[in-house]
Tab-separated table of C-alpha atoms in Angstrom:
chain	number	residue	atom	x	y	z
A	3	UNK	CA	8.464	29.258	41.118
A	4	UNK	CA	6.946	25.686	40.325
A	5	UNK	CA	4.805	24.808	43.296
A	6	UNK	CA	4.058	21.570	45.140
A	7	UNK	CA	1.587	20.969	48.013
A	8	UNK	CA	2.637	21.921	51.867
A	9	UNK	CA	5.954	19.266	52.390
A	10	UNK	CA	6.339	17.978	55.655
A	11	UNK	CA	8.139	21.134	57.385
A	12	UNK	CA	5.354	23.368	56.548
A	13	UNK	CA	7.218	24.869	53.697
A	14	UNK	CA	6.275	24.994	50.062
A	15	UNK	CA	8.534	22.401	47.878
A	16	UNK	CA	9.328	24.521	44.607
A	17	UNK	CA	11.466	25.306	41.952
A	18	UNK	CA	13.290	28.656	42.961
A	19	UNK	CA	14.422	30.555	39.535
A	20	UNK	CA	14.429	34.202	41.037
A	21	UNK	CA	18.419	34.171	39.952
A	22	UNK	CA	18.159	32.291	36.975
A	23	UNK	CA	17.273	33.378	33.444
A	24	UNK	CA	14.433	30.887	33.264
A	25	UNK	CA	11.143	30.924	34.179
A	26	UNK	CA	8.083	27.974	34.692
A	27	UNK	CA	5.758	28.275	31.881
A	28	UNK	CA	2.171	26.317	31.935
A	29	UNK	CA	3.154	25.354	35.982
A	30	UNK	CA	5.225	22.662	33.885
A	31	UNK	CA	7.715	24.034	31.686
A	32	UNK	CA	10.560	25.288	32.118
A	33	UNK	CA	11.652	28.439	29.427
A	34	UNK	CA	13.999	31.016	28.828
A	35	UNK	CA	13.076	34.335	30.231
A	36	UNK	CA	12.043	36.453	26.914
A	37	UNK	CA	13.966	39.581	28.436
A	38	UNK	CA	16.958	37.691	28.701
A	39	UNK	CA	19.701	37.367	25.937
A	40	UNK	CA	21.178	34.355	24.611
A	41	UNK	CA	23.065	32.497	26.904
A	42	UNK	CA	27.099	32.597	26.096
A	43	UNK	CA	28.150	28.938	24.583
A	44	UNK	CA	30.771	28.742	27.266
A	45	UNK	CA	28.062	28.693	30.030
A	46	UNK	CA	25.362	26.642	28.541
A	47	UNK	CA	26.290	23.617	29.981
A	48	UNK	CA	27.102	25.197	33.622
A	49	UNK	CA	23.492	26.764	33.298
A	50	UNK	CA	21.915	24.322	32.759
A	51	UNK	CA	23.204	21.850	34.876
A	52	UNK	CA	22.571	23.847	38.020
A	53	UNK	CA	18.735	24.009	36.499
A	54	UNK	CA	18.896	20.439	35.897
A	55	UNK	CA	19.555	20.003	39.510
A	56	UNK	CA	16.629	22.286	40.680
A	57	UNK	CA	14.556	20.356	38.569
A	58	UNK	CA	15.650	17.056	40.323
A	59	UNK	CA	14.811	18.487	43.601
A	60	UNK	CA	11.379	19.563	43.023
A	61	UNK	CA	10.720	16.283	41.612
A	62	UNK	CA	12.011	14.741	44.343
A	63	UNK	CA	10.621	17.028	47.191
A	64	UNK	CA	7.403	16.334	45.557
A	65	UNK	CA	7.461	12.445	46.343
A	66	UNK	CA	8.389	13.164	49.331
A	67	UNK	CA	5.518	15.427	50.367
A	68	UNK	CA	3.179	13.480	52.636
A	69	UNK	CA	-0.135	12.034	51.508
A	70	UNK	CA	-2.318	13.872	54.084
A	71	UNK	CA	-1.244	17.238	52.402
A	72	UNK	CA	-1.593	15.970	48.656
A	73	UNK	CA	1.530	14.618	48.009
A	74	UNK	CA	3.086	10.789	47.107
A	75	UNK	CA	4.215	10.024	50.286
A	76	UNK	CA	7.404	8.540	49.468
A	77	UNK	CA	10.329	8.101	52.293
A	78	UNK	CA	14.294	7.389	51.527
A	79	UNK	CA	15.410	4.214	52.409
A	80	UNK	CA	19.276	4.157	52.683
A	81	UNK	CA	21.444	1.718	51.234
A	82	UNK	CA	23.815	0.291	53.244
A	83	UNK	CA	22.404	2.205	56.103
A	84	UNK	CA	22.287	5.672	56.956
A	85	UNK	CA	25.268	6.332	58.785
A	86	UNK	CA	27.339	4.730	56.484
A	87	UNK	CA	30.498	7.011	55.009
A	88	UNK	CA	29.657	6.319	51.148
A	89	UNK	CA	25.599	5.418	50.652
A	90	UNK	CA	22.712	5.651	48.379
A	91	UNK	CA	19.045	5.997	48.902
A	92	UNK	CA	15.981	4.628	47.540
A	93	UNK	CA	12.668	6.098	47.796
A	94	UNK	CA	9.545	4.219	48.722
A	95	UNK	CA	5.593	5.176	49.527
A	96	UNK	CA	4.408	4.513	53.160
A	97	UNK	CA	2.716	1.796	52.414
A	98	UNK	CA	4.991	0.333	49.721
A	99	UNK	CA	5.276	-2.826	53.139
A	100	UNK	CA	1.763	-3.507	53.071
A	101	UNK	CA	-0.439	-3.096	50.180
A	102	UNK	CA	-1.127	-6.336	48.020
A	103	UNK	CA	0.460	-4.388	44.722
A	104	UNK	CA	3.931	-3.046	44.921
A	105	UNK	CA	5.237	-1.407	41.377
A	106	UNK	CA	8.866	-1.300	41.241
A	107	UNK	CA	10.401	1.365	39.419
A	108	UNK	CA	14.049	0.580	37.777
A	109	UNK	CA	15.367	3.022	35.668
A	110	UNK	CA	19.425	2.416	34.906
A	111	UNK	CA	21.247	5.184	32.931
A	112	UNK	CA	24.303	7.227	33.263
A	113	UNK	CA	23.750	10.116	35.142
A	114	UNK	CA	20.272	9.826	35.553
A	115	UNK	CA	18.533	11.430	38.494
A	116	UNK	CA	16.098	10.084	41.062
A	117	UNK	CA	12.617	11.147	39.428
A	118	UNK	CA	14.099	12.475	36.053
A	119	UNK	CA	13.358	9.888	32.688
A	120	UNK	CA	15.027	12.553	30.658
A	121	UNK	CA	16.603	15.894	31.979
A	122	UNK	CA	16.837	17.493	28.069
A	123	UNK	CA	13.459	16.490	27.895
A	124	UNK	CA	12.343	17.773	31.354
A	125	UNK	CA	13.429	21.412	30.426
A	126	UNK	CA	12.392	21.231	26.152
A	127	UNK	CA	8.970	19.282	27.060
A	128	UNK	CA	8.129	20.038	30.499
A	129	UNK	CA	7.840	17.784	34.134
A	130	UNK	CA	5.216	15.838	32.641
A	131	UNK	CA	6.733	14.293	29.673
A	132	UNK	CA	10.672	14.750	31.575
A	133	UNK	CA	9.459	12.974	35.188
A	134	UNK	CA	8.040	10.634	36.896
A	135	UNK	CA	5.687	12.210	38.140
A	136	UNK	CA	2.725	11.436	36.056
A	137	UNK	CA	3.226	7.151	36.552
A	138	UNK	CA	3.999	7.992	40.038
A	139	UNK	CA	0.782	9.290	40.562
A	140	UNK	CA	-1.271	7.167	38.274
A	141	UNK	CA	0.160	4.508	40.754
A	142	UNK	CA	-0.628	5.992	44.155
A	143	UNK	CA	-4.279	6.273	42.720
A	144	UNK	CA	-4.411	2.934	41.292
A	145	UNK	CA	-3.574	1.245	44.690
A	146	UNK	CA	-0.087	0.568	44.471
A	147	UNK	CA	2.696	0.960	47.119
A	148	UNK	CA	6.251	1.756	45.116
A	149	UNK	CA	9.598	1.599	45.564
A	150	UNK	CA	12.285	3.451	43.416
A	151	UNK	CA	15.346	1.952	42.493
A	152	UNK	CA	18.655	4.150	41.461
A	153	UNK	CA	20.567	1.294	40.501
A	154	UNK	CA	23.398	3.831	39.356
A	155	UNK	CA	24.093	5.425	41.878
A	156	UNK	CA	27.554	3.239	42.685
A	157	UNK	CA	30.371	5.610	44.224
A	158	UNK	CA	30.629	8.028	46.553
A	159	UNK	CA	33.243	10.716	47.146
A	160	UNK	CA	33.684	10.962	50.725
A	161	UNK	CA	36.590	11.955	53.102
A	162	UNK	CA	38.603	9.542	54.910
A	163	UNK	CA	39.956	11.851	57.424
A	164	UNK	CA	38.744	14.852	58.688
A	165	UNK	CA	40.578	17.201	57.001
A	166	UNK	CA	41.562	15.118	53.898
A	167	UNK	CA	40.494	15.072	50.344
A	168	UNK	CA	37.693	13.522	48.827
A	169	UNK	CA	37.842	9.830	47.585
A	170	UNK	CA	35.823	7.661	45.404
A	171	UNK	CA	34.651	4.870	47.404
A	172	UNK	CA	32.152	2.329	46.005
A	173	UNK	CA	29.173	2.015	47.989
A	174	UNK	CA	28.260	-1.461	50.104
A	175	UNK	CA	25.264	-2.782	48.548
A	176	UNK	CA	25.312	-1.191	45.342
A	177	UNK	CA	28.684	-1.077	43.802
A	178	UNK	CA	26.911	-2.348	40.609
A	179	UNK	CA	23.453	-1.623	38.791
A	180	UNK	CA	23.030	-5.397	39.002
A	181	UNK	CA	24.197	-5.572	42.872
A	182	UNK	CA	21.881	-2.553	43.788
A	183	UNK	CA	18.469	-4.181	42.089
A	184	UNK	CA	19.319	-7.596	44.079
A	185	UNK	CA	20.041	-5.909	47.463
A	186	UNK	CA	16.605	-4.021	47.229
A	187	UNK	CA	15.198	-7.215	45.837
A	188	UNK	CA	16.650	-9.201	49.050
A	189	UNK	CA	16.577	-6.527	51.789
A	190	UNK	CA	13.268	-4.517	50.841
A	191	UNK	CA	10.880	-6.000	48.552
A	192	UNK	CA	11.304	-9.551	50.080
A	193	UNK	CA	9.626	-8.043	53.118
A	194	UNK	CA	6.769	-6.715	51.535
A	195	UNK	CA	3.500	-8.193	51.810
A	196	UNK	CA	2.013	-7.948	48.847
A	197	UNK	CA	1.425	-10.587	46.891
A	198	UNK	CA	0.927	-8.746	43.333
A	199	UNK	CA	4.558	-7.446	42.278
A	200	UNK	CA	4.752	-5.458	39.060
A	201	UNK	CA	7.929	-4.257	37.686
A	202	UNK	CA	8.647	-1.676	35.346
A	203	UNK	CA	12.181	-1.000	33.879
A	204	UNK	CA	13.350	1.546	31.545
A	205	UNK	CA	16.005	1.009	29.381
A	206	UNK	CA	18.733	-0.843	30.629
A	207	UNK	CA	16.487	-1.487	33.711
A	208	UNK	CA	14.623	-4.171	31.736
A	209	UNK	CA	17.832	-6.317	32.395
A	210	UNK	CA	17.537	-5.493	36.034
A	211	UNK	CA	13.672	-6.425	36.026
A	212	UNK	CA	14.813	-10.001	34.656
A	213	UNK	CA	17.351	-10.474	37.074
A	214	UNK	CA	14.874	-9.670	39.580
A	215	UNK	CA	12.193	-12.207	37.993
A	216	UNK	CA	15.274	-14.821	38.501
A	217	UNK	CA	15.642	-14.261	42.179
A	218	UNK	CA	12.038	-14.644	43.037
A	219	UNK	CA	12.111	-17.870	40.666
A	220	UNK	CA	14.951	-19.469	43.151
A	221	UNK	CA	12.722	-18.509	46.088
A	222	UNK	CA	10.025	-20.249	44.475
A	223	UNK	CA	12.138	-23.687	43.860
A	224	UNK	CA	13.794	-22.894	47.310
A	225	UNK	CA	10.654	-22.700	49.562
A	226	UNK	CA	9.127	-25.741	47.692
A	227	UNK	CA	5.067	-26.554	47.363
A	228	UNK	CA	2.759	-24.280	47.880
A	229	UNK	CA	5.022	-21.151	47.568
A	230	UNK	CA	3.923	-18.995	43.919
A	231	UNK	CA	6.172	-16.440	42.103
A	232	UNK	CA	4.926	-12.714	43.225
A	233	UNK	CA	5.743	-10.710	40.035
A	234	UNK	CA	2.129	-10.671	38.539
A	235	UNK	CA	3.379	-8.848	35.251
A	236	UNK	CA	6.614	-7.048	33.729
A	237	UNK	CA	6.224	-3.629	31.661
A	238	UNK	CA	9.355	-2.450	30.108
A	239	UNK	CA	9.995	0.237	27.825
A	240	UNK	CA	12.824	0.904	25.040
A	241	UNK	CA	14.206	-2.208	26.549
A	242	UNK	CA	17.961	-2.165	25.581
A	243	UNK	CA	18.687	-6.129	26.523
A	244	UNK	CA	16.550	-8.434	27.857
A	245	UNK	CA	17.650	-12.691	27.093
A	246	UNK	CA	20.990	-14.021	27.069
A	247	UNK	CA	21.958	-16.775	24.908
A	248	UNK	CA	21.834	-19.458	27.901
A	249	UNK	CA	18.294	-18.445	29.489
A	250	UNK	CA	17.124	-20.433	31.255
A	251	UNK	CA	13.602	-22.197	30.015
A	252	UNK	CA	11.560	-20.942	32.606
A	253	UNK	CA	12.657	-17.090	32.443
A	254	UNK	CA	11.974	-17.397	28.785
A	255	UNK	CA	8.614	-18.845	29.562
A	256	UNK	CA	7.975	-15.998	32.108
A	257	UNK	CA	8.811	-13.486	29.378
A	258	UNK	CA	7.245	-14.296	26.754
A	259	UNK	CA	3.357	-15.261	28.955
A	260	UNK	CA	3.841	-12.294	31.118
A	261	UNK	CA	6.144	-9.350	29.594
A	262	UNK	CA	5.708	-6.462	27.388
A	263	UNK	CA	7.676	-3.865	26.232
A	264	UNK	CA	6.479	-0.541	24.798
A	265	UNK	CA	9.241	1.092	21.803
A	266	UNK	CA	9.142	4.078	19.964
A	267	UNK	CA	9.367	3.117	15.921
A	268	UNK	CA	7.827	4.088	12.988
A	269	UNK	CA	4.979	1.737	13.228
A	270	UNK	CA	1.574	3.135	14.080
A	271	UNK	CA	0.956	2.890	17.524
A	272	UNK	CA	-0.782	-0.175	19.203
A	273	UNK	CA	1.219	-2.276	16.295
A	274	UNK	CA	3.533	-5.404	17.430
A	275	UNK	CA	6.986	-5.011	16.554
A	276	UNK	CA	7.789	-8.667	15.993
A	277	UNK	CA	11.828	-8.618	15.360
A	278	UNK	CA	11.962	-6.588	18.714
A	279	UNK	CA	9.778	-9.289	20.343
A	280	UNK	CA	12.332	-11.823	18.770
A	281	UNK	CA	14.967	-10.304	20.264
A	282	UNK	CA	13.953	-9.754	23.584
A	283	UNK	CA	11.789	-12.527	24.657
A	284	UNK	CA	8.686	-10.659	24.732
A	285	UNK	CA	5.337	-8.806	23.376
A	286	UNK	CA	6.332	-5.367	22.271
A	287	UNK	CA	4.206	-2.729	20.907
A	288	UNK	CA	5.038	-0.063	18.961
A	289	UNK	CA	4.376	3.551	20.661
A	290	UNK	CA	4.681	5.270	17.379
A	291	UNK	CA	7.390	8.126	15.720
A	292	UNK	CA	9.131	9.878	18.474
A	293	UNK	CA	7.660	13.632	17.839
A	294	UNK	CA	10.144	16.418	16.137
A	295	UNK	CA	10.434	18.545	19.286
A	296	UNK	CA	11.433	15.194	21.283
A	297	UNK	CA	14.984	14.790	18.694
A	298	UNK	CA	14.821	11.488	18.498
A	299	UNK	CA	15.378	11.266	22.104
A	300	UNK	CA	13.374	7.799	23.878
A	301	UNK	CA	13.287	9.803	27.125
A	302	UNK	CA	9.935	10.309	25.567
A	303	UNK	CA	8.997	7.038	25.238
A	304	UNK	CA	7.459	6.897	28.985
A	305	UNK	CA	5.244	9.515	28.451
A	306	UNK	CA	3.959	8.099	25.439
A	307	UNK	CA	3.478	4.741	26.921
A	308	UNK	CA	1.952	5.442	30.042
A	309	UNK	CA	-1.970	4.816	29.362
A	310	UNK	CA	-0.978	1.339	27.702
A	311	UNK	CA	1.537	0.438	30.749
A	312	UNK	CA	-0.775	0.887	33.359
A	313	UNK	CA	-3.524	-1.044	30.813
A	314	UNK	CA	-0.965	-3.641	31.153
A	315	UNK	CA	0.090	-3.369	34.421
A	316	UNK	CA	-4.163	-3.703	35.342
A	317	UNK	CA	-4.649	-6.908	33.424
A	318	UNK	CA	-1.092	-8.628	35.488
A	319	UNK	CA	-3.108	-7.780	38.262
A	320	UNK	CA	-6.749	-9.155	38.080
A	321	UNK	CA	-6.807	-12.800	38.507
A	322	UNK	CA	-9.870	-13.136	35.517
A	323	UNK	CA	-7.465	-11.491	32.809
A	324	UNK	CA	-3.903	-13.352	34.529
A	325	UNK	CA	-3.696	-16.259	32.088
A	326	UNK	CA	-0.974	-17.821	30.309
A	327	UNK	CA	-0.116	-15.432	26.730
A	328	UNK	CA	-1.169	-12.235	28.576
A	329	UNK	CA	1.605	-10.754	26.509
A	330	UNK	CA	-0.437	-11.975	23.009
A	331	UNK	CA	-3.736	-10.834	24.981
A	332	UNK	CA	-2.637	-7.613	25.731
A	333	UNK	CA	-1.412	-6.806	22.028
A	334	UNK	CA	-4.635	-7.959	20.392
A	335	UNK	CA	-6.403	-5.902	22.980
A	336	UNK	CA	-4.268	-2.728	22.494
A	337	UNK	CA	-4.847	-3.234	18.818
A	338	UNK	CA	-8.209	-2.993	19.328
A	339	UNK	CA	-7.857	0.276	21.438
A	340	UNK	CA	-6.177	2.130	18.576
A	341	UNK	CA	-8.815	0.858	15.900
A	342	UNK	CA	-6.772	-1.185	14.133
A	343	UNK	CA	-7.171	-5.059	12.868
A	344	UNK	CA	-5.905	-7.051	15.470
A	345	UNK	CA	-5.011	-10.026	13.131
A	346	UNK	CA	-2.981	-7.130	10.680
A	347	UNK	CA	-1.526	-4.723	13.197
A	348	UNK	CA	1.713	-6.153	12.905
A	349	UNK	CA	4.893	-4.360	12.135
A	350	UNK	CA	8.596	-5.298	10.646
A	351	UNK	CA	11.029	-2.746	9.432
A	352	UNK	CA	12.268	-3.207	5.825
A	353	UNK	CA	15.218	-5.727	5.534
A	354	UNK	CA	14.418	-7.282	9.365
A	355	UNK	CA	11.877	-9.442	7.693
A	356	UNK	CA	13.875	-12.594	8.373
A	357	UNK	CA	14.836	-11.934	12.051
A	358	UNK	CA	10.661	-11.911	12.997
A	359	UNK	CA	7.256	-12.570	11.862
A	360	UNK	CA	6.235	-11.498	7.871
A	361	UNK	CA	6.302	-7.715	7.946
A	362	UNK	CA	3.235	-5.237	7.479
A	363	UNK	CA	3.181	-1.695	5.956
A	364	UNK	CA	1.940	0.667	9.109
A	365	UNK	CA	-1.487	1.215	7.732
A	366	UNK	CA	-2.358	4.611	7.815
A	367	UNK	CA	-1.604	7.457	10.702
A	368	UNK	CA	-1.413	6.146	14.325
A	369	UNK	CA	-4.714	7.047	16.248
A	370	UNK	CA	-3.791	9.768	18.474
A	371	UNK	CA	-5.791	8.388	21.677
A	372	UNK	CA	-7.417	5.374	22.148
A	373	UNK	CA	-11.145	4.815	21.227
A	374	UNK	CA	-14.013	5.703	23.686
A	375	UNK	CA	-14.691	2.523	25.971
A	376	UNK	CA	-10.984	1.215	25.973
A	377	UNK	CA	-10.744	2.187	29.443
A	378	UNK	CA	-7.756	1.437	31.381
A	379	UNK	CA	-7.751	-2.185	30.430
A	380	UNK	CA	-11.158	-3.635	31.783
A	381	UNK	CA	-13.447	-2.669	28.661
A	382	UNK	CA	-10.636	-3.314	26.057
């Protein structure tokens, strides 16, 4: 069993595999029992999606664990409210209403789970390349209240009459990806008092994080002098979409100062990817090959970009480093972190060379770490 610290009933939040043919390996893993045999192709799937869903709720039981016993601290927040027939919940720290940096979390995929970048990934490559966890964390002890999104999370099958079946009824509030971000924007965040709002979307969540950026930027016009845009910085990574063909000036101003996105590719990592920048508005750095044992799956890519996000996320923050082409900053600083040339570590994949800046031949193996004294983001 996969252990968390004391939840709030007393009781020990874990992952209970007694009757399953798995077991936790390295309090992280999660492997096949070597006394077991081969499971029969006709069950794999059924297997493993009832271990998928233990997975999910140890994740999520161990956000939920209060602060005071060593956990995240995070509460659901229920969306249209919590006696509605079909809902949705959120989850958010205890501070997420008063702290002065709030990190919004917006992750939109099919069948994703609250907690869970990749659920393959989660059982081949354990909780802390699979979760959330490990940014979830990092944020708590950076200073940061959060909130969760689970912008797909859109119907509910709930019965009508006592006795009848099931139906699919689309939940108020969130019948959309699109409609959940804004009502969280509009009925959550807006209440929060910070004043430093970073958000970080993951795949198709990158869209989301715009459309976010665009509702703050009519609150901005709306309220008139005086009032300033909140959203200090926006980290995305393997953004799918990001501009439109009629964006708007200023969100293609915010973008490109004050947005970076982290890919996978077969650049060296710290390199800018310059036809990805192209086409989506903003700095994006290259996080390197995705490994063998990930299969070309990006629900790796978090994992591998978390030390740079959070360097990224730190500079949106600090008022000193906050200047227009943080984006361009940033780069030339993670450059630097990964010894390589600034001025050369610049990356275009053969036959793109038109679509972005000149290309440049990945120069050697990607450093592994970065370099003593890069910090996370002050020394860089």
């Amino acid at each position: 069993m996969l252990a968390a610290p004391p939840a709030e009933s007393g009781e020990t939040p874990s992952i209970d595999l007694e009757d399953t043919p798995y077991e936790v390996q390295g309090m992280d893993k999660i492997v096949r029992k070597t006394d077991m045999p081969p499971c029969p192709p006709d069950q794999v799937m059924t297997e493993q999606t009832t271990l998928l869903e233990k997975v999910a709720e140890f994740v999520q039981a161990r956000m939920k664990v209060p602060r005071a016993d060593g956990g995240l601290g995070f509460r659901e927040f229920w969306i249209p409210q919590d006696d509605a027939k079909a809902k949705c919940s959120i989850l958010l720290t205890d501070d997420w209403a008063a702290t002065n940096k709030l990190l919004v979390v917006i992750q939109n995929a099919s069948g994703a789970q609250m907690g869970i970048w990749s659920r393959s990934l989660a059982l081949q490559m354990g909780l802390r390349t699979g979760s959330m966890l490990p940014y979830l964390e990092r944020a708590v002890a950076e200073g940061y209240g959060i909130v969760v999104l689970r912008p797909n999370a859109n119907s509910a099958f709930v019965a009508e009459e006592e006795d009848g079946p099931p139906v699919k009824m689309l939940i108020e509030g969130s019948s959309s990806p699109s409609e959940h971000a804004l009502y969280v924007w509009d009925n959550v965040i807006a209440h929060a008092a910070a004043q430093q709002i970073c958000l970080l979307g993951i795949g198709a969540g990158g869209a989301l994080a715009k459309e976010l950026l665009q509702r703050e930027m009519v609150r901005v016009k709306e309220a008139g002098e005086g009032e300033v845009n909140r959203i200090a910085g926006i980290c995305t990574i393997e953004a799918s979409h990001m501009l439109d063909s009629d964006e708007p000036a200023d969100t293609k101003d915010f973008l490109a100062q004050f947005a970076v996105n982290f890919d996978s590719s077969e650049a060296p990592k710290g390199f800018r990817l310059p036809s990805v920048a192209l086409r989506l508005g903003c700095t994006t750095i290259s996080l390197g090959p995705i490994p063998t044992e990930a299969e070309g799956n990006t629900g790796w890519s978090p994992s591998a970009a978390l030390e740079g996000a959070f360097r990224f996320l730190a500079m949106s923050t600090r008022a000193e480093e906050r200047t227009r082409n943080l984006g361009k900053k940033f780069a030339r600083a993670e450059a630097r972190a990964y010894d390589h040339d600034p001025a050369a570590a610049e990356y275009t994949p053969p036959g793109e060379e038109g679509e972005g800046a000149p290309a440049a031949a990945p120069a050697g193996k990607a450093a592994a770490h970065p370099r003593r004294g890069g910090g996370r983001g002050g020394a860089l």
